[in-house]
Coordinates of C-alpha atoms in Angstrom, one line a residue:
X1 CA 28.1 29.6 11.4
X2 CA 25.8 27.6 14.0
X3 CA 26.5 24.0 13.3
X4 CA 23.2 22.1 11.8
X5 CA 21.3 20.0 14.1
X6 CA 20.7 16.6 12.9
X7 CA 17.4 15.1 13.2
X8 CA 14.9 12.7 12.4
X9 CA 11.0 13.3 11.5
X10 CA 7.8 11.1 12.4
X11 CA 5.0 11.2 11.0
X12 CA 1.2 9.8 11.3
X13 CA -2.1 9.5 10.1
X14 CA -5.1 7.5 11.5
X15 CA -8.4 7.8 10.5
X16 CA -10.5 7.1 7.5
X17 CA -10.7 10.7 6.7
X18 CA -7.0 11.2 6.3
X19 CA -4.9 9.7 3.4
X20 CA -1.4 10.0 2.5
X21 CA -2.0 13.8 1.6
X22 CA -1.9 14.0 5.2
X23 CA 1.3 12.9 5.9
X24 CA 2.9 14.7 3.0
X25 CA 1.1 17.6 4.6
X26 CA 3.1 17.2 7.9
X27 CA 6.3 16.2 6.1
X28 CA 6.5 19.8 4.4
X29 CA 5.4 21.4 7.6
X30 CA 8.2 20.1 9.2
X31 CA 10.8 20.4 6.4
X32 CA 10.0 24.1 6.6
X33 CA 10.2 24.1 9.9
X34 CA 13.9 22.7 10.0
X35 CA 14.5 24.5 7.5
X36 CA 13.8 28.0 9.4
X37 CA 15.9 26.5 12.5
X38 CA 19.3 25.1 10.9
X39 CA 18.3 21.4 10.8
X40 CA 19.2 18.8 8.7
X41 CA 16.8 16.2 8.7
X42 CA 19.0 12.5 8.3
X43 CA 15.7 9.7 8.5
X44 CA 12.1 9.6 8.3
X45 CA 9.7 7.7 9.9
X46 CA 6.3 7.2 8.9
X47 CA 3.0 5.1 10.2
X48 CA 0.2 5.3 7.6
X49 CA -3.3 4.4 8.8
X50 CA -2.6 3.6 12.4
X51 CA -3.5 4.7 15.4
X52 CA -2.0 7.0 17.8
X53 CA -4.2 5.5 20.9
X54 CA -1.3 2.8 21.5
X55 CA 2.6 2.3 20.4
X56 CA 2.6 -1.0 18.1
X57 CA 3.2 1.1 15.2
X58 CA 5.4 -0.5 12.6
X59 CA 7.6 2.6 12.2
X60 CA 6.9 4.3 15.6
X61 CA 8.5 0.8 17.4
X62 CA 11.3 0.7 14.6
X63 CA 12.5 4.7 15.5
X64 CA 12.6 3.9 19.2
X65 CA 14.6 0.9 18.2
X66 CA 16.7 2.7 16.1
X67 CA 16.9 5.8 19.2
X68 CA 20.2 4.6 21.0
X69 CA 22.2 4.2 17.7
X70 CA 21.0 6.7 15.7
X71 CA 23.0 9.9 14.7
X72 CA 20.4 12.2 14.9
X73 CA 19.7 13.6 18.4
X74 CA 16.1 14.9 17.7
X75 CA 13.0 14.0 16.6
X76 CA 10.9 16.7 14.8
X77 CA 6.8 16.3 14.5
X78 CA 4.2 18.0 13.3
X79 CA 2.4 17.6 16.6
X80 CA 2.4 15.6 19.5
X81 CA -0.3 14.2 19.0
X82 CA 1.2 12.0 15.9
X83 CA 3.7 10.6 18.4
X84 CA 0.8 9.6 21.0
X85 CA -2.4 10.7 21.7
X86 CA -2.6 8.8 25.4
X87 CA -0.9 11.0 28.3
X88 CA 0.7 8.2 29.8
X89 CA 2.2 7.1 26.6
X90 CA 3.2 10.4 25.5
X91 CA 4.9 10.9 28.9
X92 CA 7.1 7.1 28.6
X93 CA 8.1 8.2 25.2
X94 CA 9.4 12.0 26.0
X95 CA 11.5 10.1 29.3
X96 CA 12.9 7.4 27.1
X97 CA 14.3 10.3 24.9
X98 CA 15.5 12.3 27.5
X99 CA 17.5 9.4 29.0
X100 CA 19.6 8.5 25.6
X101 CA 19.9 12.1 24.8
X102 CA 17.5 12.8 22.5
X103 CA 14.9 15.9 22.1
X104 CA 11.7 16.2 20.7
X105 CA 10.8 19.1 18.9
X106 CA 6.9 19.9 17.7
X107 CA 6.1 21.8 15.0
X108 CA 3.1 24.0 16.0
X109 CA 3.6 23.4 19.8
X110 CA 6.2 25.3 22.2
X111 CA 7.7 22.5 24.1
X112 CA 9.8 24.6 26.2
X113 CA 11.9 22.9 28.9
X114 CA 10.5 24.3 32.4
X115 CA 8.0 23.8 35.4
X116 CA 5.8 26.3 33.4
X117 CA 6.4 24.4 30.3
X118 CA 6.0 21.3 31.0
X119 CA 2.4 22.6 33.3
X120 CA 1.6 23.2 29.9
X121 CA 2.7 20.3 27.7
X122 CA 0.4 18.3 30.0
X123 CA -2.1 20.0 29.5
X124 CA -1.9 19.9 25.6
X125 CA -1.5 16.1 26.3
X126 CA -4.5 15.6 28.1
X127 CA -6.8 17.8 25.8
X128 CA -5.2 14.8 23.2
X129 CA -6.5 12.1 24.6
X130 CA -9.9 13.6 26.4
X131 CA -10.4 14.3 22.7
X132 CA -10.6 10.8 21.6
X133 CA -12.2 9.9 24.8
X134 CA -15.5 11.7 24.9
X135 CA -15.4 11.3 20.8
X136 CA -15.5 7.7 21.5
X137 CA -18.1 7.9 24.2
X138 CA -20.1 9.9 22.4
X139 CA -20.2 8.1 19.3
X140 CA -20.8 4.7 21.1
X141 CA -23.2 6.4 23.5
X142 CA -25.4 7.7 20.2
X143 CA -25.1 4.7 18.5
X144 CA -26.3 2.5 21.5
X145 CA -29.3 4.3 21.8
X146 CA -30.1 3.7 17.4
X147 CA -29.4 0.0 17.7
X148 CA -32.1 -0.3 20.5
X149 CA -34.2 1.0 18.7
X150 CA -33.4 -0.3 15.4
X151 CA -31.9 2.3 13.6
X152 CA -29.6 1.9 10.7
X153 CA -25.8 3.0 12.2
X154 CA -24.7 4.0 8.6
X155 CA -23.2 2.0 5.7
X156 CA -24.7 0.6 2.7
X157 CA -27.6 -1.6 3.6
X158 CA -27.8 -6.1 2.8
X159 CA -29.2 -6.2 -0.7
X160 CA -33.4 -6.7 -0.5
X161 CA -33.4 -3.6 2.1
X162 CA -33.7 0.0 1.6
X163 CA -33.5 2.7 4.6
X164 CA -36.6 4.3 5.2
X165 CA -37.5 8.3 6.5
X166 CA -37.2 7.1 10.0
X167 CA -33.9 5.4 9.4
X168 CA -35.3 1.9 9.4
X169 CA -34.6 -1.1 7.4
X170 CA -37.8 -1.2 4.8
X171 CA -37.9 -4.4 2.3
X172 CA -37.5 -3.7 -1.3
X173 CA -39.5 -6.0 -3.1
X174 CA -37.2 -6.0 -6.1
X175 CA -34.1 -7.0 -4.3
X176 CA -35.6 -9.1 -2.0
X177 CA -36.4 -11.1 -4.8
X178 CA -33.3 -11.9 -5.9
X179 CA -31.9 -12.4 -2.2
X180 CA -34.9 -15.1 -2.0
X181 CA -33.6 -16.7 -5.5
X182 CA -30.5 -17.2 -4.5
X183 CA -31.4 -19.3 -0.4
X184 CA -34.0 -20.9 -3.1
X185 CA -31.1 -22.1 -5.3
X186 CA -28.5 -23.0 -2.4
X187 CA -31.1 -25.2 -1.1
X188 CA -31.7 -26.9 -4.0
X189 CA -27.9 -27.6 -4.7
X190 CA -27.0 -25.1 -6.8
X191 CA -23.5 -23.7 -6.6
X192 CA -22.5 -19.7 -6.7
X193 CA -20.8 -20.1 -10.3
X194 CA -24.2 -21.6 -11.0
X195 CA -26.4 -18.6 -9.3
X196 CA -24.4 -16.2 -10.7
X197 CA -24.8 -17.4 -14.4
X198 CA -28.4 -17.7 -13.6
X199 CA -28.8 -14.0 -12.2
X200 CA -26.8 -12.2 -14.8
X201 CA -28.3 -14.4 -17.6
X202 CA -32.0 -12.8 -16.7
X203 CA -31.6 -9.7 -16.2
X204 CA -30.8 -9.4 -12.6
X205 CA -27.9 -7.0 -11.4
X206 CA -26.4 -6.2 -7.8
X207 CA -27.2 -2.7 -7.6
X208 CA -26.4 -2.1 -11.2
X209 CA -23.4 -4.4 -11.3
X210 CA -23.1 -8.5 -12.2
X211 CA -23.2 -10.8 -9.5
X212 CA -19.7 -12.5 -8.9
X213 CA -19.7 -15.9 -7.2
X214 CA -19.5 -15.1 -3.9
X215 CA -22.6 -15.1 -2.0
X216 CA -21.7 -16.5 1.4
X217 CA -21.9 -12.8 3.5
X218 CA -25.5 -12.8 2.3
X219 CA -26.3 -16.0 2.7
X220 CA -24.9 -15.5 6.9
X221 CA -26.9 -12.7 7.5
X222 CA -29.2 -13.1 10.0
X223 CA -31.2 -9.8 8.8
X224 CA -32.8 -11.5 6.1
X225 CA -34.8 -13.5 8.5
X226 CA -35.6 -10.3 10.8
X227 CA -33.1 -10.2 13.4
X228 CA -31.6 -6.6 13.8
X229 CA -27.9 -7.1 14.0
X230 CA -25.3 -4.4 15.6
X231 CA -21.7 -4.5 16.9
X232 CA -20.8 -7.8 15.6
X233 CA -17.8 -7.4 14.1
X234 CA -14.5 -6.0 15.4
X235 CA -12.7 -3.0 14.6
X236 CA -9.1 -3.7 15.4
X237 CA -7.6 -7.0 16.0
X238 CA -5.2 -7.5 19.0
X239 CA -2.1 -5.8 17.8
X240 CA -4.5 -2.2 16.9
X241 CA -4.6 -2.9 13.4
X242 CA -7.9 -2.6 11.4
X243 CA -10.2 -5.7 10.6
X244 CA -13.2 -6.7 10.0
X245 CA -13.1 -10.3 10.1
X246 CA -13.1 -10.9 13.5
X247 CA -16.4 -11.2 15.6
X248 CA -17.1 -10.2 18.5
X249 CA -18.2 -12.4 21.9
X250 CA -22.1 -12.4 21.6
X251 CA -22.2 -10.7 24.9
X252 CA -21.2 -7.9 23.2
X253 CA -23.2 -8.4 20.0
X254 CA -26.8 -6.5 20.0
X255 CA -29.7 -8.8 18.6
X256 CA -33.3 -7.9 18.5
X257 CA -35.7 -10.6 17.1
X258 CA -38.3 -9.1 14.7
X259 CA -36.5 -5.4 14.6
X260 CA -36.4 -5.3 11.1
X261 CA -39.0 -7.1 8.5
X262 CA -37.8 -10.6 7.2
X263 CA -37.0 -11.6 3.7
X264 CA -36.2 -15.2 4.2
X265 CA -38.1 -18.0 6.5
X266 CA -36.5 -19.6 9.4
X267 CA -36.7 -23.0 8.1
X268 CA -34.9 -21.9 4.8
X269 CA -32.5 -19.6 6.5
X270 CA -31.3 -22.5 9.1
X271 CA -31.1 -25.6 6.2
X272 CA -28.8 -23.0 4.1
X273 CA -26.9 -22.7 7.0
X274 CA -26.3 -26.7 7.4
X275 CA -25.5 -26.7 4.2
X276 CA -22.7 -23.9 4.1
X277 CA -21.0 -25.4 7.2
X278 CA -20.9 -29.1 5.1
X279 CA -19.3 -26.8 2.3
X280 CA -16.8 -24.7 4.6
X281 CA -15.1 -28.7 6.0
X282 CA -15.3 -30.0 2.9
X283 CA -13.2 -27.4 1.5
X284 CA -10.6 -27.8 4.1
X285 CA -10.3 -31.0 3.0
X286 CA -9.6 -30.4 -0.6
X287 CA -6.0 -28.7 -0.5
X288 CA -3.4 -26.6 1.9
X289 CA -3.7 -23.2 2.4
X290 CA -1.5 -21.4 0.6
X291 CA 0.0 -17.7 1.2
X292 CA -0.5 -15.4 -1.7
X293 CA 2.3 -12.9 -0.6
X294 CA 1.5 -10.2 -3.5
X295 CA -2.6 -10.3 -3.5
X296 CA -4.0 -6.8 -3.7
X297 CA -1.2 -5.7 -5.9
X298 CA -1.3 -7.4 -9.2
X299 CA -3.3 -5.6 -12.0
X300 CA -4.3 -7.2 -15.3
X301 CA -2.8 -5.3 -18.2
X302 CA -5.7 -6.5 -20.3
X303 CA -8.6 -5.7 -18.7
X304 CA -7.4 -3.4 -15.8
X305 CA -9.0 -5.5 -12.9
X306 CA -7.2 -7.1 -10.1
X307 CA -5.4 -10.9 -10.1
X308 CA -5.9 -12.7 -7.1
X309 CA -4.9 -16.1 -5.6
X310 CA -6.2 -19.7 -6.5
X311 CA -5.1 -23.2 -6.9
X312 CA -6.1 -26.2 -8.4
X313 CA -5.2 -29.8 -9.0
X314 CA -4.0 -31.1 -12.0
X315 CA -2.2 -34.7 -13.7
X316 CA -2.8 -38.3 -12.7
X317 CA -1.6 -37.7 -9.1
X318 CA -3.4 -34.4 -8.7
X319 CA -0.5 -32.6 -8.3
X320 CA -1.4 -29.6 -6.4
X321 CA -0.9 -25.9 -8.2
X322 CA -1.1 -22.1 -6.7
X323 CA -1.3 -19.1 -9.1
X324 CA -2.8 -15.7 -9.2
X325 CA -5.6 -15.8 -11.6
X326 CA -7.4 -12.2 -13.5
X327 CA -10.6 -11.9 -11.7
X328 CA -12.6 -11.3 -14.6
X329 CA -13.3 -14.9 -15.1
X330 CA -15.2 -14.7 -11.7
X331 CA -17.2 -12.0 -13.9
X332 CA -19.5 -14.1 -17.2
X333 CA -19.7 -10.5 -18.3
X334 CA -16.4 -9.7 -18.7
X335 CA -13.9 -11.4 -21.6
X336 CA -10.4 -11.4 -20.7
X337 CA -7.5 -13.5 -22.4
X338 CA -4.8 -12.9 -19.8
X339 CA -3.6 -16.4 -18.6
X340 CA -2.7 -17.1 -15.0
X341 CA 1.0 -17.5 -13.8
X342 CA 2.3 -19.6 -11.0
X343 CA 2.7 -18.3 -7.8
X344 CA 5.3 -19.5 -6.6
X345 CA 7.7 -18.3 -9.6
X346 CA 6.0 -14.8 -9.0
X347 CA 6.9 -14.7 -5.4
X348 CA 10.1 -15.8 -5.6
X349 CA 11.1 -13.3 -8.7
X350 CA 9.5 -10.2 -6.7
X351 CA 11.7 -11.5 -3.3
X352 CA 15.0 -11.5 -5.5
X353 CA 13.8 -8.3 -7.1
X354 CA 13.3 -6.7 -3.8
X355 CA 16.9 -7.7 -2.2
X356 CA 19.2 -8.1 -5.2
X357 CA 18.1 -4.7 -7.1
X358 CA 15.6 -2.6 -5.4
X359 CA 16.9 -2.4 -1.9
X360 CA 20.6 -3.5 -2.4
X361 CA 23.1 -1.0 -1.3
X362 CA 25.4 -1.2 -4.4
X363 CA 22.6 0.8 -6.1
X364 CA 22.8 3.5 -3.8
X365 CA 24.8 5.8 -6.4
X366 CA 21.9 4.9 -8.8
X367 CA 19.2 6.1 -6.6
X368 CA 21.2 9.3 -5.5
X369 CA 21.8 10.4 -9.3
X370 CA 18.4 9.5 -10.5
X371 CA 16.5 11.5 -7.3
X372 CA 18.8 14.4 -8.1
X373 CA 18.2 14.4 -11.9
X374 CA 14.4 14.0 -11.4
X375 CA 14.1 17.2 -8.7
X376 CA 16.2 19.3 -11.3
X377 CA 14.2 18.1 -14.0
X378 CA 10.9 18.9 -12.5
X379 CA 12.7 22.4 -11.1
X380 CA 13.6 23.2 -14.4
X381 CA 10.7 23.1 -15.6
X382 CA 8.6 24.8 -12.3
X383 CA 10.9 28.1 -12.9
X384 CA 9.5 28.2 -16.4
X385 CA 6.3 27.8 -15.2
X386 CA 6.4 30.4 -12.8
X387 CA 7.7 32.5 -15.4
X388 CA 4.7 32.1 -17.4
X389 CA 2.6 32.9 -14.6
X390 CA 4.4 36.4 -13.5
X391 CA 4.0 37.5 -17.1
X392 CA 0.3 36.6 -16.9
X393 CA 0.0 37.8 -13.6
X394 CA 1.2 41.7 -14.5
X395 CA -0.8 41.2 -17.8
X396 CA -4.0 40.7 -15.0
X397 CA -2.6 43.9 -12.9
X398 CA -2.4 46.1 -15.9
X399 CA -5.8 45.0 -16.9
X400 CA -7.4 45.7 -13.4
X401 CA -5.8 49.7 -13.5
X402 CA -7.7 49.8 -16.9
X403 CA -10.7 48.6 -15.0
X404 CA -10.7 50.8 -12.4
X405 CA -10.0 53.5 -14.5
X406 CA -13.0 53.1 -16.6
X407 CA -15.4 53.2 -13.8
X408 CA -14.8 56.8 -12.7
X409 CA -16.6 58.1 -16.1
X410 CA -18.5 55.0 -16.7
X411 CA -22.5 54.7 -16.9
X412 CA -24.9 53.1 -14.5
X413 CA -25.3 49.7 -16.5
X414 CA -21.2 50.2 -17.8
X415 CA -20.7 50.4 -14.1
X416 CA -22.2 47.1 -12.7
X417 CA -20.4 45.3 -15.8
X418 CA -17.0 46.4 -15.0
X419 CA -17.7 45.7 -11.7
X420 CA -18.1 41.8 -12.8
X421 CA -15.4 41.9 -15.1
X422 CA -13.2 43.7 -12.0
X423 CA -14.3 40.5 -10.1
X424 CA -13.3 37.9 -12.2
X425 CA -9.9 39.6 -13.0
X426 CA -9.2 39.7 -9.1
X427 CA -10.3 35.6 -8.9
X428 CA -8.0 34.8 -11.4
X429 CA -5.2 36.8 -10.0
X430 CA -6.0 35.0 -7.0
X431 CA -5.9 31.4 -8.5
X432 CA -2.6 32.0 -10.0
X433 CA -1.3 33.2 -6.5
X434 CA -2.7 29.8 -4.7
X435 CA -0.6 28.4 -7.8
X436 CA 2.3 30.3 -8.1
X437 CA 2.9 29.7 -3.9
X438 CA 2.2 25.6 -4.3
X439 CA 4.7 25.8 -7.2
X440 CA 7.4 27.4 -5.1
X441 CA 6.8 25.2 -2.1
X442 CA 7.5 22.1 -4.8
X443 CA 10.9 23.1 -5.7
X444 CA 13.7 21.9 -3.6
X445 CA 17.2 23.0 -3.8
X446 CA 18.8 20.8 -1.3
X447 CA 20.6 17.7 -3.0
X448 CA 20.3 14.1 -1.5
X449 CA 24.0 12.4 -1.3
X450 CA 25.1 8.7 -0.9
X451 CA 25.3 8.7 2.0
X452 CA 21.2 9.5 2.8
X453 CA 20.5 7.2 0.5
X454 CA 22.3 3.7 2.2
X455 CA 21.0 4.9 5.7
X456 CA 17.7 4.7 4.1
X457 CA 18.0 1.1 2.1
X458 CA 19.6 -0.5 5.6
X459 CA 16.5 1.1 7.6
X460 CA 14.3 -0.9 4.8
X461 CA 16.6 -4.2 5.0
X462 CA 16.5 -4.3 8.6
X463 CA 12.5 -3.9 8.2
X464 CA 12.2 -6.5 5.8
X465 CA 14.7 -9.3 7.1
X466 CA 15.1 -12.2 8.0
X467 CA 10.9 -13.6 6.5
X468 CA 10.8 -10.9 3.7
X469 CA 7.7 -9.3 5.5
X470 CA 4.8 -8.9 3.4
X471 CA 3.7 -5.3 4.9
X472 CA 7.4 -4.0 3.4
X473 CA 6.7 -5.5 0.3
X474 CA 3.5 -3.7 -0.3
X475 CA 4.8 -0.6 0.7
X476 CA 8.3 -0.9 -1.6
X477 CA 5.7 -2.3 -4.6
X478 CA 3.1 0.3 -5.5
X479 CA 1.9 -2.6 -8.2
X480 CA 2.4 -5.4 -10.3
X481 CA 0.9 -5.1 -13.8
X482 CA 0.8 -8.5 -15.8
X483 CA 0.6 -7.9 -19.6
X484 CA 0.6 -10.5 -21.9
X485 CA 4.6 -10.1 -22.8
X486 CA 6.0 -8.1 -19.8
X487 CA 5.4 -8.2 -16.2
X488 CA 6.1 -4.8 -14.9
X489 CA 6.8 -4.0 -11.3
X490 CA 6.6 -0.5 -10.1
X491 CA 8.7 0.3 -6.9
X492 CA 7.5 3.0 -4.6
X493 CA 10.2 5.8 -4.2
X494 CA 7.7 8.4 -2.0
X495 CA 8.4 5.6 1.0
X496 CA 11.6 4.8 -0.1
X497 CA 13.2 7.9 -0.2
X498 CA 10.2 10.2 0.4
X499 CA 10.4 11.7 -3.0
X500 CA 6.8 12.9 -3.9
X501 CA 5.7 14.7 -7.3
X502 CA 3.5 17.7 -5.6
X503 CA 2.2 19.3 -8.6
X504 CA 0.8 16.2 -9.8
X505 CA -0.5 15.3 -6.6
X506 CA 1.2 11.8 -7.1
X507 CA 3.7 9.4 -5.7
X508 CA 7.1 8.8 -7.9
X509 CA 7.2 5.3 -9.2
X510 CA 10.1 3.3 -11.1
X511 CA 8.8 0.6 -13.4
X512 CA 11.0 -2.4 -13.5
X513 CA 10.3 -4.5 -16.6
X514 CA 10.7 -8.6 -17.2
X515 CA 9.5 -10.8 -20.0
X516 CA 6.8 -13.0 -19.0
X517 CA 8.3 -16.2 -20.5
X518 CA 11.2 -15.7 -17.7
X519 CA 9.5 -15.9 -15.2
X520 CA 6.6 -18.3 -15.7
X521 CA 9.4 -21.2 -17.3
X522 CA 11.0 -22.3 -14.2
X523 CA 14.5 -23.1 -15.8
X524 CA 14.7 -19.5 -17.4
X525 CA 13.1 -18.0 -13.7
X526 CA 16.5 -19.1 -12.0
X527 CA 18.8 -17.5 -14.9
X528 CA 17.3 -14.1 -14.3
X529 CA 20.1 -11.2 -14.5
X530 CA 19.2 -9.2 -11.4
X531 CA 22.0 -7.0 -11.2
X532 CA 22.1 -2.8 -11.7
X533 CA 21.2 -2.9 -14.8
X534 CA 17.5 -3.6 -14.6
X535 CA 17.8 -0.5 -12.1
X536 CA 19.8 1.8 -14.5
X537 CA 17.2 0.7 -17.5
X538 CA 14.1 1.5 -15.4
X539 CA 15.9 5.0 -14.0
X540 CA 16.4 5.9 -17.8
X541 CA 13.4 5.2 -18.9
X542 CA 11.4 7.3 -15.7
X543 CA 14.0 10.1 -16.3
X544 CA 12.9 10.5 -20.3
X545 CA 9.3 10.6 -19.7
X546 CA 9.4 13.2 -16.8
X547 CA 7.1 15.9 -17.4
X548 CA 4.6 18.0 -15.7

């Protein structure tokens, strides 16, 4: 028997209309793929919402590191076009291969290895990157010729405008009434605790929804006192990673006095200013900044919203406090009794979570068995299902030859109703194809071993050492959710391990359990057991309630 080939996979997806079912798309692509050309696939590597117009992709940089080492000598993708979509780049990468070794196979693309060939590959290179090109230039090209004439470039428009039939901002009157409330009350030294109450209180709603105390990106806009304002903020920060905090140089910036109707005067607009920028140094006066490592993934068990970072000072010598707070309080609509917890203790019981227990090599067995157990589980019960479906399925055939028959002898009006009913027989024969094919592309008979499984966990430790980087975090923690007696943390095992629950449509997630009390009393945080067992428990637990 040919001897396997051992490889790795990389995967990509960029844009705002791909998600994660992309990826998961490519991944069983390629599985098939390898599995239709004897090879064993060893690693994955995967880049989620980055681009493929340069190379500092987390992942991407971390499998050319990884190149020279590596037992696998191939790299299987979907398409070329997730390794690089620039010629130049895509050329560099397919020479460093080729010097250590190492081939790169594609999916849906013939990548053979001769002068014809590689005529070709260039050409399918090219017709990459002239794609993104002209896409770019003719998006920008469009879009230049809106903002000069003041034309709304998509998105939901400042509160107090509305777009009009010729794609222009119009005032509305209602709005703009509250947007003219709340300059009103800045200049009269009100705070945004104080506006919100006073909004919510009488009636008034943003769009349907109570005002939170935030008000400073309306307050900055220069639209409200008329100026059209397009291209001011960046798309990508240095590295290629999204933002949209950073602006622009104002050469770049397009600004057309009186292109759109004004809501607020010039002398209100500039003395609101004054004041914000006398409350922006003050602030940086009052306290240090403080990191909050796990913002974004904490969810209130109470009320369902999000916890994010604060601090506060507290005791005679203002001793200076960091937590992560439930962000209903910013909400006067909202009653929630979930306390904050100190974020320091948090962090610091999530790190030792992460390294002792979640990505900690002795556990390796306990991954393995538990990954095994769950795909036989959900098999098991996909094979039953499928059994249920080829009974119905034959019931459906036998009904459609009873059909049919009946129309040879049938009647005019008899006809045209068998004829629906011959219809809906074939739609539903049709549906439980689409489903009887996605069930048999969801089971998987190949077992992971031991050995898979530590080459995976040192990929993510040599990621995440020596700073415990926050982006590994996020990725390993799907979320955090704080109940009143348990904090649970749910690790991510689709980017761990790459397991993924297809019929659901859903990543796999173990749920690591700790009483609260541990972790916000500082003696009892240090004492916390972190060894296999709080693995074991949470495997247990995943592995009872596994259904479909």
């Amino acid at each position: 028997m040919k001897e396997k080939i051992l490889a790795c996979c990389y995967t990509r997806f960029s844009t705002d209309h791909q998600n994660q079912s992309s990826t998961i798309g490519q991944l069983r692509a390629i599985k098939a793929y390898c599995d239709k050309n004897n090879i064993e696939l060893i690693d994955t590597y995967i880049d989620e919402a980055q681009s493929g117009t340069n190379m500092n992709r987390t992942n991407f940089q971390k499998l050319l590191a990884d190149a020279p080492t590596a037992l696998w000598d191939t790299v299987v993708v979907y398409n070329m076009s997730r390794l690089s979509r620039s010629v130049k780049d895509t050329l560099i990468i397919k020479e460093k291969f080729k010097k250590m070794g190492k081939k790169i196979l594609s999916v849906i693309e013939n990548q053979e290895e001769t002068p014809e060939g590689d005529f070709f590959n260039l050409i399918t290179y090219g017709l990459n990157e002239l794609f993104v090109k002209q896409f770019k230039r003719d998006s920008w090209r469009g879009m230049l010729v809106n903002a000069h004439d003041c034309k709304v470039q998509g998105g939901i428009p400042p509160l107090g405008f509305k777009v009009g039939k010729d794609r222009k901002y119009e005032v509305d009157e209602a709005e703009a009434k509250i947007v003219r409330i709340v300059f009103d009350k800045v200049t009269n030294g009100s705070s945004y605790r104080d506006i919100a109450n006073y909004l919510n209180e009488n009636g008034y709603t943003n769009r349907g929804k109570p005002f939170k105390i935030n008000f400073t990106e309306m307050l900055r806009n220069e639209k409200y006192k008329g100026i059209y304002v397009w291209n001011l903020r960046e798309s990508k920060d240095k590295l290629g990673y999204k933002t949209n905090r950073l602006h622009k140089a104002d050469s770049e910036v397009i600004r057309i006095v009186g292109g759109i109707p004004r809501i607020v005067d010039d002398e209100v607009f500039d003395k609101v200013q004054k004041i914000l920028e006398e409350r922006r140094k003050s602030n940086k006066q009052r306290g240090p900044k403080s990191k909050y490592l796990l913002s974004g993934l904490i969810q209130c068990g109470s009320c369902g919203r999000s916890f994010s970072g604060g601090y506060s000072f507290s005791g005679l010598n203002k001793y200076y406090r960091s937590y992560y707070k439930c962000t209903s309080n910013k909400s006067p609509s909202i009653k929630c009794s979930s306390k904050d917890i100190n974020k320091d203790h948090l962090d610091l019981y999530i790190k030792k979570l992460i390294t002792n227990v979640v990505i900690n090599p002795d556990n390796a067995n306990i991954y393995k068995d538990y990954i095994n157990t769950y795909i036989a589980k959900k098999t098991s019960i996909i094979k039953e299902r499928l059994a249920s479906l080829e009974k119905k399925s034959d019931e459906l055939k036998e009904e459609a030859s009873l059909l049919a028959t009946s129309l040879i002898d049938s009647s005019e009006d008899e006809y045209i109703e068998i004829t629906k009913m011959i219809g809906k027989n074939t739609a539903e024969r049709t549906r439980l194809d689409i489903e009887r094919n996605k069930l048999l592309e969801a089971i998987v008979d190949e077992k992971t071993t031991k050995q898979k499984v530590l080459e995976q966990l040192r990929s993510i430790r040599t990621m995440y050492y020596p700073n415990g980087s926050k982006d590994i975090i996020h990725k390993l923690i799907s979320k955090i959710v704080m109940n009143d007696d348990t904090i649970d943390t749910y690790i991510d095992l689709t980017y761990m391990f790459v397991i993924y629950d297809y019929l659901e449509e859903k990543r796999v997630l173990l749920c690591i359990k700790e009483p609260r009390i541990n972790i916000a009393d500082k003696m009892k945080l240090l004492e916390i057991d972190y060894s296999s067992n709080k693995l074991e428990k949470a495997v247990r637990n995943s592995i009872s309630t596994c259904t479909i």
